[in-house]
XYZ file of C-alpha atoms in Angstrom:
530
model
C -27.286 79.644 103.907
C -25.490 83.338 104.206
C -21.362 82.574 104.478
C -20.044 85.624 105.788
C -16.424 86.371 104.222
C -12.978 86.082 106.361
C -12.548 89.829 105.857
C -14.964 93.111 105.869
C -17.219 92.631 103.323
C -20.216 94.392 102.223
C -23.105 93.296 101.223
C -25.914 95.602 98.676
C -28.763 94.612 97.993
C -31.061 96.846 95.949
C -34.858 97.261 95.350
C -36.053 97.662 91.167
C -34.199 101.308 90.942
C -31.387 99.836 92.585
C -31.662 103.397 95.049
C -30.871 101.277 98.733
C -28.486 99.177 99.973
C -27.087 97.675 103.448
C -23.566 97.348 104.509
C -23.145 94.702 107.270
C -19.749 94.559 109.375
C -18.366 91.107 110.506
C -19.198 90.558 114.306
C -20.743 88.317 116.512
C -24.375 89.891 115.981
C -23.725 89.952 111.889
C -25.996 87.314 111.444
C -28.922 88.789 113.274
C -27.947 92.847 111.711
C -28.435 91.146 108.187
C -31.660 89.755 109.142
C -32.403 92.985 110.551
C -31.963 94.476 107.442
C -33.130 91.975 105.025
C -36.519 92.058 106.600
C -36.690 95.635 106.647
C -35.983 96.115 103.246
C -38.483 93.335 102.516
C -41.121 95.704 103.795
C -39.931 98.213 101.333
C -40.346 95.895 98.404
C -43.872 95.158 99.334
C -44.765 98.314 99.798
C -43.107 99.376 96.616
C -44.672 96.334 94.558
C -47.915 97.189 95.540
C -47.508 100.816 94.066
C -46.181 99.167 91.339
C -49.044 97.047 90.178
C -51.727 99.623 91.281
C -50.097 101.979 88.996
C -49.623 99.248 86.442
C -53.284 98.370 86.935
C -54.355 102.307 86.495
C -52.588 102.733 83.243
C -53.889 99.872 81.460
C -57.499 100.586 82.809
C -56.901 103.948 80.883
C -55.851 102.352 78.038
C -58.315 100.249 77.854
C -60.893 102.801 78.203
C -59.186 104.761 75.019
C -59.136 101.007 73.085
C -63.272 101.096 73.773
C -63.742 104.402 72.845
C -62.002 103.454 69.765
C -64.046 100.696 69.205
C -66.865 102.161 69.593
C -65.952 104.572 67.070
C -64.870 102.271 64.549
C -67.922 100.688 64.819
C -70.449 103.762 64.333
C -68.396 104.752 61.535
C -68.528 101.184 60.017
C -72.453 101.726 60.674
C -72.917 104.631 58.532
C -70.812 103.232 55.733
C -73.087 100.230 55.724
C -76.049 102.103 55.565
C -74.466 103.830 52.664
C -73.360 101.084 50.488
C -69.851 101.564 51.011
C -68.940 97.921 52.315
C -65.065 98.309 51.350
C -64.976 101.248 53.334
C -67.028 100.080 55.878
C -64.768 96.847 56.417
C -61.870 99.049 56.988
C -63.223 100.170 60.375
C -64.400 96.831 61.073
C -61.070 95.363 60.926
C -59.498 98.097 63.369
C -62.135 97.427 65.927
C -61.214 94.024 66.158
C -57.723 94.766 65.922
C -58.209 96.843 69.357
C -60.611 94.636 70.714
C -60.458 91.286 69.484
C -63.186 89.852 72.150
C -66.393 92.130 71.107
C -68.801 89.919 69.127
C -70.600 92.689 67.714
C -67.187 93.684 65.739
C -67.420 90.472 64.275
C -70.600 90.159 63.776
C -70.721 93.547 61.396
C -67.851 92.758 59.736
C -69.545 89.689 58.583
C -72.420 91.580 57.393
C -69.912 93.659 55.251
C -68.549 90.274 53.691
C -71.627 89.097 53.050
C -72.817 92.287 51.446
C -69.823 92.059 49.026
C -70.831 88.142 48.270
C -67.637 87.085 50.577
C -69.298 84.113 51.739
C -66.006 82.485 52.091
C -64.801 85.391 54.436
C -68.026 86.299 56.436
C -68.168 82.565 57.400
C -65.110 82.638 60.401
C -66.511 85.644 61.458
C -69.929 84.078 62.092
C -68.547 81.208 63.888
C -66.154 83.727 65.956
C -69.563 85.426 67.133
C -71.271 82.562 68.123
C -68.067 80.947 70.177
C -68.036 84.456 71.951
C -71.874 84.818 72.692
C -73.755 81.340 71.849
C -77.264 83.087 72.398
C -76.624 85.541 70.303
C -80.082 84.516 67.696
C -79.068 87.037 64.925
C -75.307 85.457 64.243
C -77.172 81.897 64.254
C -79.809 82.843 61.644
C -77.287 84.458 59.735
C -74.863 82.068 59.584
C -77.821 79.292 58.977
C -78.674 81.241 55.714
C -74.710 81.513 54.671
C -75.399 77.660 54.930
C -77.966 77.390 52.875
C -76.618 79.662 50.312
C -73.654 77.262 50.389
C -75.611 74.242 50.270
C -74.650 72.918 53.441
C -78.396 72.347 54.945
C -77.230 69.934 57.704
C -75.168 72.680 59.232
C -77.751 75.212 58.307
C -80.750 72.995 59.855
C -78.709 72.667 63.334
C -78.596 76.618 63.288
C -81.902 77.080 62.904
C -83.004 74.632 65.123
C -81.215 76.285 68.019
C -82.530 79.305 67.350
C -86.161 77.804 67.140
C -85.096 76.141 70.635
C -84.587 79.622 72.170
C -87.345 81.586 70.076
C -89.897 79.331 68.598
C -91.822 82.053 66.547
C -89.136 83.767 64.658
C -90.372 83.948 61.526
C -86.885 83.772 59.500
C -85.601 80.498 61.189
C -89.345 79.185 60.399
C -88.983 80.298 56.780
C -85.528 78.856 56.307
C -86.012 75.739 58.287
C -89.069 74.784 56.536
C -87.308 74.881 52.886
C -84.490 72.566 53.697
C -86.436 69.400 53.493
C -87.914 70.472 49.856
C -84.306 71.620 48.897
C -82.280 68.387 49.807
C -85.952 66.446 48.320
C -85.294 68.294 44.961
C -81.208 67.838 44.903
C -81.707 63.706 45.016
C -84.247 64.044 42.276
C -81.343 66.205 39.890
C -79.031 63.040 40.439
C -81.990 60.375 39.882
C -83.023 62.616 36.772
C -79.077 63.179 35.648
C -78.926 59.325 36.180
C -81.968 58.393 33.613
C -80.382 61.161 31.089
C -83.141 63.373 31.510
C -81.113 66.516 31.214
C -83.520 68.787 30.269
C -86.113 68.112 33.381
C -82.670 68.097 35.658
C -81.527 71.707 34.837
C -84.878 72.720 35.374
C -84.932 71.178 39.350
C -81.089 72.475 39.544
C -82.102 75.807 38.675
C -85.178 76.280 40.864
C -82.688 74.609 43.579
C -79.750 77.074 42.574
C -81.879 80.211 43.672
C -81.919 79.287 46.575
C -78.315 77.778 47.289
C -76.206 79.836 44.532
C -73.233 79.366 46.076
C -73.299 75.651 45.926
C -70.020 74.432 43.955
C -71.983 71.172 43.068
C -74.810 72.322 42.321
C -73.325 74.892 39.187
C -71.620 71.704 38.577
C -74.150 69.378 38.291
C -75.885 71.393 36.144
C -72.874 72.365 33.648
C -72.556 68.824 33.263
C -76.358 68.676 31.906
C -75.362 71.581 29.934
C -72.358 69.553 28.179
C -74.965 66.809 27.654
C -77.019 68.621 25.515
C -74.917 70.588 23.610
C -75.003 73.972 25.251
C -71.502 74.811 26.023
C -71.748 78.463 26.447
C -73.972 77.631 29.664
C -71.770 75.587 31.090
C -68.755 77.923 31.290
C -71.337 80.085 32.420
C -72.061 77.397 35.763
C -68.489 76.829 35.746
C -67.119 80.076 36.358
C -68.393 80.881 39.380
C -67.149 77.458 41.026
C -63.744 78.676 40.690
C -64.616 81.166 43.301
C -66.507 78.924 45.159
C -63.586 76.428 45.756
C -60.094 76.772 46.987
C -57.320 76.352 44.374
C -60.066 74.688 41.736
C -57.602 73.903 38.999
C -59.930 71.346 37.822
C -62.547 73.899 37.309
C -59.891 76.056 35.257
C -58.490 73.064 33.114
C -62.790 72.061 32.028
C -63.368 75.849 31.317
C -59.945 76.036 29.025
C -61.300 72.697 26.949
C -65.010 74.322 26.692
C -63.800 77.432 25.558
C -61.310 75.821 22.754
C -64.452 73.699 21.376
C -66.187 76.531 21.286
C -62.960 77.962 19.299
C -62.568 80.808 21.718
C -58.909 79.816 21.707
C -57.770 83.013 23.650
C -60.021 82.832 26.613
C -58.936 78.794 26.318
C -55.736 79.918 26.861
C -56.008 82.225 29.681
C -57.791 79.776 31.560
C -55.516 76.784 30.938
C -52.666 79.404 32.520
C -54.560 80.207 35.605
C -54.772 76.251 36.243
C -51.008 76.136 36.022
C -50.639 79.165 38.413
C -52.467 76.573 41.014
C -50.484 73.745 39.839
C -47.529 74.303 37.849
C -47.099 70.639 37.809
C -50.463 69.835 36.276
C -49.315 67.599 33.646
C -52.967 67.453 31.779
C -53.190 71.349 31.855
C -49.697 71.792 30.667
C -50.340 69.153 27.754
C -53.387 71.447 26.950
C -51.482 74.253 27.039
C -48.564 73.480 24.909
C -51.489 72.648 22.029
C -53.509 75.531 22.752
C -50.766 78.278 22.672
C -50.053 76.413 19.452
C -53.257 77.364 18.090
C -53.501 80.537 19.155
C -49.991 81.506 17.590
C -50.812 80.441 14.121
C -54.120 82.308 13.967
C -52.281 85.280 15.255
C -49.530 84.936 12.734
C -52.151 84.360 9.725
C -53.752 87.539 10.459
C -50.377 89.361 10.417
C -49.860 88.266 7.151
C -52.905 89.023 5.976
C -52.174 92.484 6.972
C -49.058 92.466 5.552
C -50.038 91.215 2.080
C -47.947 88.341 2.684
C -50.764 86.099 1.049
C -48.391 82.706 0.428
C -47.254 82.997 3.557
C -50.666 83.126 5.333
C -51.743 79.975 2.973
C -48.564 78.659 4.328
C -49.722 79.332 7.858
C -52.950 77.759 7.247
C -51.773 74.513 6.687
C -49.243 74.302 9.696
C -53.288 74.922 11.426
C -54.705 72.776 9.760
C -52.044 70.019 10.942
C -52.291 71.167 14.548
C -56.326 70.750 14.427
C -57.322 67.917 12.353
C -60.112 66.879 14.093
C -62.141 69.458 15.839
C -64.673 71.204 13.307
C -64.356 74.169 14.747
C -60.877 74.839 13.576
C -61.287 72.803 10.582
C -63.811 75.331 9.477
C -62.074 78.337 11.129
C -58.891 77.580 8.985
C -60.613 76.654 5.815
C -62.662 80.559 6.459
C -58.975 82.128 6.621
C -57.843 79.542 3.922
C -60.683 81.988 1.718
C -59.809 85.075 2.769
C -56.139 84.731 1.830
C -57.092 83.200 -1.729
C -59.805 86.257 -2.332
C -57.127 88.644 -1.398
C -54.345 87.004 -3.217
C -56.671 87.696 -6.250
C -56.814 83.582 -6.503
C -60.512 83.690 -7.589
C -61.038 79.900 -8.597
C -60.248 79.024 -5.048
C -61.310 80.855 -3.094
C -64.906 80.330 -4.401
C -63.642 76.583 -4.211
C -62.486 77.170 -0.916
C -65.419 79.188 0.581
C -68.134 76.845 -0.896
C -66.106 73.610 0.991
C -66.288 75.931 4.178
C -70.109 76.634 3.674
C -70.793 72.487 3.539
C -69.293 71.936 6.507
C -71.328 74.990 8.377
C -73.000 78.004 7.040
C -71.466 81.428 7.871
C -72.033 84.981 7.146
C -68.607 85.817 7.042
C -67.869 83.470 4.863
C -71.140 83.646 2.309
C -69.717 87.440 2.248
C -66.227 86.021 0.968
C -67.608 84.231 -1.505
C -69.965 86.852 -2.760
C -66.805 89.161 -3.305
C -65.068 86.278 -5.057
C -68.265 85.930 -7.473
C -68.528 89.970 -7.905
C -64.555 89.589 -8.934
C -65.758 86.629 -11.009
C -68.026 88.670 -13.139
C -71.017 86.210 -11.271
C -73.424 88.741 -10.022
C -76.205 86.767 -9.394
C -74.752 84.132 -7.502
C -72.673 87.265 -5.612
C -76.506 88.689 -4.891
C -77.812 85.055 -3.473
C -74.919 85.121 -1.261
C -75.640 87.857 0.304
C -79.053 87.703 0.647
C -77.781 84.376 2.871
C -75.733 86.437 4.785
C -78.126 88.482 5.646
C -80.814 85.851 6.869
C -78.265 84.367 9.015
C -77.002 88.096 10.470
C -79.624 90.962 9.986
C -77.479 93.316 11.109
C -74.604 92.310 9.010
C -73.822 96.124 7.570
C -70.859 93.804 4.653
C -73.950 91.778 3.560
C -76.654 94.859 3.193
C -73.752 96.640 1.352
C -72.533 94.083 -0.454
C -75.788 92.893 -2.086
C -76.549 96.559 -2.881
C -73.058 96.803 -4.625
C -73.524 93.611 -6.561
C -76.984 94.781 -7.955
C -75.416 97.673 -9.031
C -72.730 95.997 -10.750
C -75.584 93.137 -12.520
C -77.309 96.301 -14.069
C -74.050 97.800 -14.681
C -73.469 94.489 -16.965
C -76.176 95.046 -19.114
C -74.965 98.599 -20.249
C -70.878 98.448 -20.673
C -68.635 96.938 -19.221
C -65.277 98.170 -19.350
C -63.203 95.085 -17.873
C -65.196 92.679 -20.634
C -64.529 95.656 -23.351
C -60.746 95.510 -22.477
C -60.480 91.554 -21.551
C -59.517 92.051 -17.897
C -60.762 90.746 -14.372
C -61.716 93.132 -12.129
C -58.994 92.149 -9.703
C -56.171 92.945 -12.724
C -53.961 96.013 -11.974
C -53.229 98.864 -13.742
C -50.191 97.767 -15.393
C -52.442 94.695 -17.192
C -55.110 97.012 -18.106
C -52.768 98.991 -20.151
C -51.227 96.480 -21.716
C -54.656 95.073 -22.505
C -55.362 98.274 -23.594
C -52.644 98.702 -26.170
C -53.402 95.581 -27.586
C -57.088 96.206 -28.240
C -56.575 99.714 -29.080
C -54.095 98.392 -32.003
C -56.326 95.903 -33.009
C -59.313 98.090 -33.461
C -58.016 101.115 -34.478
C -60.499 102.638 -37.107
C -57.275 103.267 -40.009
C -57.072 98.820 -39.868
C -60.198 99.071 -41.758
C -61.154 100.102 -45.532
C -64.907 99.454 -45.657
C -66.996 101.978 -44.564
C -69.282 100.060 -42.336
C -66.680 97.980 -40.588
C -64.945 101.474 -40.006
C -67.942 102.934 -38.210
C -67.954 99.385 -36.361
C -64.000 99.805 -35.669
C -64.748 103.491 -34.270
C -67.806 102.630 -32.009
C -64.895 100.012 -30.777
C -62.247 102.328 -30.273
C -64.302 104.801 -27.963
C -65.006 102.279 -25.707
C -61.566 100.706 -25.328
C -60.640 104.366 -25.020
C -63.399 104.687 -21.962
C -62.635 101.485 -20.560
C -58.832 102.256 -20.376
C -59.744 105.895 -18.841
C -61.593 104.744 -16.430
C -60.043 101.392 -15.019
C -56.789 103.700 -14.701
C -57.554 106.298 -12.944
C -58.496 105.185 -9.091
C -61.278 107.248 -8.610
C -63.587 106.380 -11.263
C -62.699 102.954 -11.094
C -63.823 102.652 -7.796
C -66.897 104.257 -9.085
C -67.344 101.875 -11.687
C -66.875 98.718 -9.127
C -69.688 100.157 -6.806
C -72.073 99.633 -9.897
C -71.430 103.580 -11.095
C -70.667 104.483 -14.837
C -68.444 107.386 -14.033
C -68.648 107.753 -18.146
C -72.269 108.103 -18.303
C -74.176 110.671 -19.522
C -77.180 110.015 -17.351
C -75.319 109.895 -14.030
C -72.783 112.122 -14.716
C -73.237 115.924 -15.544
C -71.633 117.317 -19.370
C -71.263 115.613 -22.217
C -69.772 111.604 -22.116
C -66.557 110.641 -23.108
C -64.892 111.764 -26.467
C -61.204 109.897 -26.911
C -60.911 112.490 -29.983
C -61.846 115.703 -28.481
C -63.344 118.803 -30.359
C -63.809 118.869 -34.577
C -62.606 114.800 -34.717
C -63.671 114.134 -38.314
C -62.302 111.021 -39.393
C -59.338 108.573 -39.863
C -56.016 108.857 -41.941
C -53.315 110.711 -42.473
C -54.213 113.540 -44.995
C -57.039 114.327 -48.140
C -60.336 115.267 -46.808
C -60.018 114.031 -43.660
C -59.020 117.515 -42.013
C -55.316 115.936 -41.600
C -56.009 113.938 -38.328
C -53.258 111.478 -37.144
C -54.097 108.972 -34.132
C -51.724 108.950 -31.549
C -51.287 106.236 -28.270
C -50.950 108.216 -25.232
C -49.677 105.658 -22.355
């Protein structure tokens, strides 16, 4: 109760803008002038609350008129983009109409439409089951989401959709369609596990595909029908049903880790590696994906390296290489071979003919490759074997029509066999083809003193001695300079009359007449020139 003070005291009491107040004297009658006053400022309160709220009311009835026009505007614009293609675009608008108006099914409902157009299953699915909370009879959001379900594989949740929609509107003719293919589609899914169960693989891909038309956003499903794939050997197909179920399923590391171990049998180590990583982004803890990974990076870091040093000439070095690989990857033929194919390469280019034919033909036993028949070729050319060179690539180019080494390859090692039947400078000076130019001189000085036409005093084995000398004299002028010895190794006599315009090759020049150092002989004295 009110306890009036032992002295003059005032008492305010205010409305919301604090603009009245009441000062009450101590008397006999204070009790009843407060009352007074109390009451009659009550009325005031009323009558200003009621203001209050009707203006409250007013404004948000105008605001809520601006958030439908909005809406509506969102959604006509979202419209027209849909019509156009432009889902992203269109889901823009879609969002900011529910954002003002989170209540309006239709919002929803288009927004859904834009998911689905995009393949957001996944996304369009909440908005679906938003649309029918807010309107239950609303037949289109049912049918839709029904289909979603079967898409998904879910045809329990998809056959209770179109059942209520049947219940309400017994002709429509796409819950008839739909609801009359669930029975045949959950019929053909137990026959893929019956058939996956008797090893039939072949007969089960066949249902699973027929059955993935229809539902091919089915995790299990792509699945099911990788692991048929696996069965019978066709790897590349099952990443390919895989892939997708990493979508399809929340934080799938499992799906990740199978792709990374398909891809490194395959001996796509890089794409092995990538996915092995994205498993560890879902789980850095994954303690078989991290095991994986430690090998795979492995892998991957000595092929890089071996093709650096390849690059770099650094041919020990990338036989070195090899052999750490070779170590990492002792059992999986697909490395085995890989590493014996660079194992090749680095021998041909290290000039190390005897291997690397030894080294390409244990490659080609254990599987046959173009790449590799095209190594071996090069080492045979190098090796002076034409024919076997030609066979090679005649291999090469069963395997790979559109090999353009192989076509080019055989052409240049037909060249080079009729080239061997006329002269052949690296036999004339004693050389392989993969000497350089410092050993072809030095080859060259030797012959040249050795058959030098002044050695000899009969008259026929002097003639023999010059014929000789001319062609260790061609031989040395062509395997020295670059040009025409590039000629010469694409199966080209840069030297030859008939190919070449002018006269051939004279090591003499103009008026040569014959040997010695004086008489008769026109005072001719034979001189190296290096």
């Amino acid at each position: 109760a009110y306890q009036p003070a032992a002295a003059d005291t005032g008492l305010v009491i205010g409305n919301i803008d604090k603009r009245y107040e009441i000062k009450v004297k101590r008397s006999k009658s204070t009790h009843e002038n407060m009352s007074m006053g109390f009451v009659g400022n009550m009325d005031y309160y009323v009558s200003s609350l009621w203001i209050f709220f009707i203006t409250f009311k007013l404004h948000f009835d105008d605001v809520d008129s601006i958030s439908n026009i909005d809406v509506d505007r969102h959604l006509e614009l979202g419209k027209v983009l849909l019509t156009k293609g432009q889902f992203a675009d269109a889901l823009t608008h879609f969002h900011a109409a529910i954002e003002s108006d989170p209540t309006n099914y239709i919002s929803y409902y288009r927004r859904a439409t834009a998911f689905l157009a995009l393949a957001k299953s996944k996304s369009a699915l909440p908005d679906l089951n938003k649309v029918v909370e807010l309107k239950p009879d609303f037949l289109s959001a049912r049918i839709q989401r029904g289909m979603v379900y079967v898409k998904q594989g879910k045809l329990d949740e998809a056959h209770i959709d179109f059942e209520q929609v049947l219940a309400r509107d017994p002709g429509n003719p796409d819950a008839l369609h739909y609801y009359n293919l669930i029975g045949p589609l959950q019929r053909d899914i137990e026959v893929a596990y019956l058939l996956m169960q008797d090893r039939d693989y072949y007969r089960a891909i066949e249902v699973l595909s027929k059955t993935l038309e229809l539902c091919p956003w089915d995790a299990k499903l792509h699945e099911m029908r990788a692991d048929c794939f696996i069965e019978i050997g066709d790897i590349s197909k099952a990443i390919h049903d895989i892939k997708p179920t990493t979508k399809l399923r929340n934080d799938n590391t499992d799906a990740y880790f199978k792709l990374s171990k398909l891809h490194y049998q395959l001996g796509e180590s890089d794409d092995s590696l990538q996915e092995v990583r994205e498993c560890l982004k879902l789980d850095p803890d994954h303690k078989e994906c991290f095991n994986f990974y430690k090998k795979v990076k492995k892998i991957v870091g000595q092929i890089k390296s071996i093709y650096e040093f390849m690059n770099e000439k650094e041919y020990d070095r990338c036989l070195d290489k090899v052999q750490q690989m070779l170590k990492t990857e002792k059992e999986l033929p697909t490395y085995v071979i890989k590493a014996k194919a660079f194992q090749c390469q680095c021998h041909l280019r290290a000039n190390q003919i005897s291997e690397a034919i030894r080294v390409c033909s244990e490659t080609l036993a254990m599987e046959e490759s173009a790449p590799v028949l095209c190594d071996r070729a090069d080492a045979y050319i190098a090796n002076d074997q034409f024919s076997e060179a030609i066979r090679d690539f005649e291999r090469a180019e069963n395997i790979d029509p559109d090999l353009s080494r192989a076509r080019e390859g055989k052409q240049k090692a037909e060249k080079s066999f009729k080239q061997s039947k006329k002269r052949d400078y690296y036999k004339i000076l004693g050389v392989k083809r993969t000497d350089n130019k410092k050993t072809i001189l030095k080859a060259y000085r030797k012959m040249a003193q050795k058959w030098h036409p002044d050695n000899f005093q009969d008259a026929a084995e002097k003639k023999k001695a010059e014929n000789k000398f001319i062609d260790i004299a061609s031989a040395k002028e062509v395997l020295t300079d670059p040009e025409k010895r590039e000629k010469f190794d694409n199966g080209e006599d840069p030297l030859d009359p008939e190919s070449q315009s002018g006269q051939g090759f004279n090591p003499f020049g103009q008026g040569f007449h014959s040997f010695g150092g004086g008489g008769n002989g026109g005072g001719f004295q034979f001189k190296f020139h290096f």
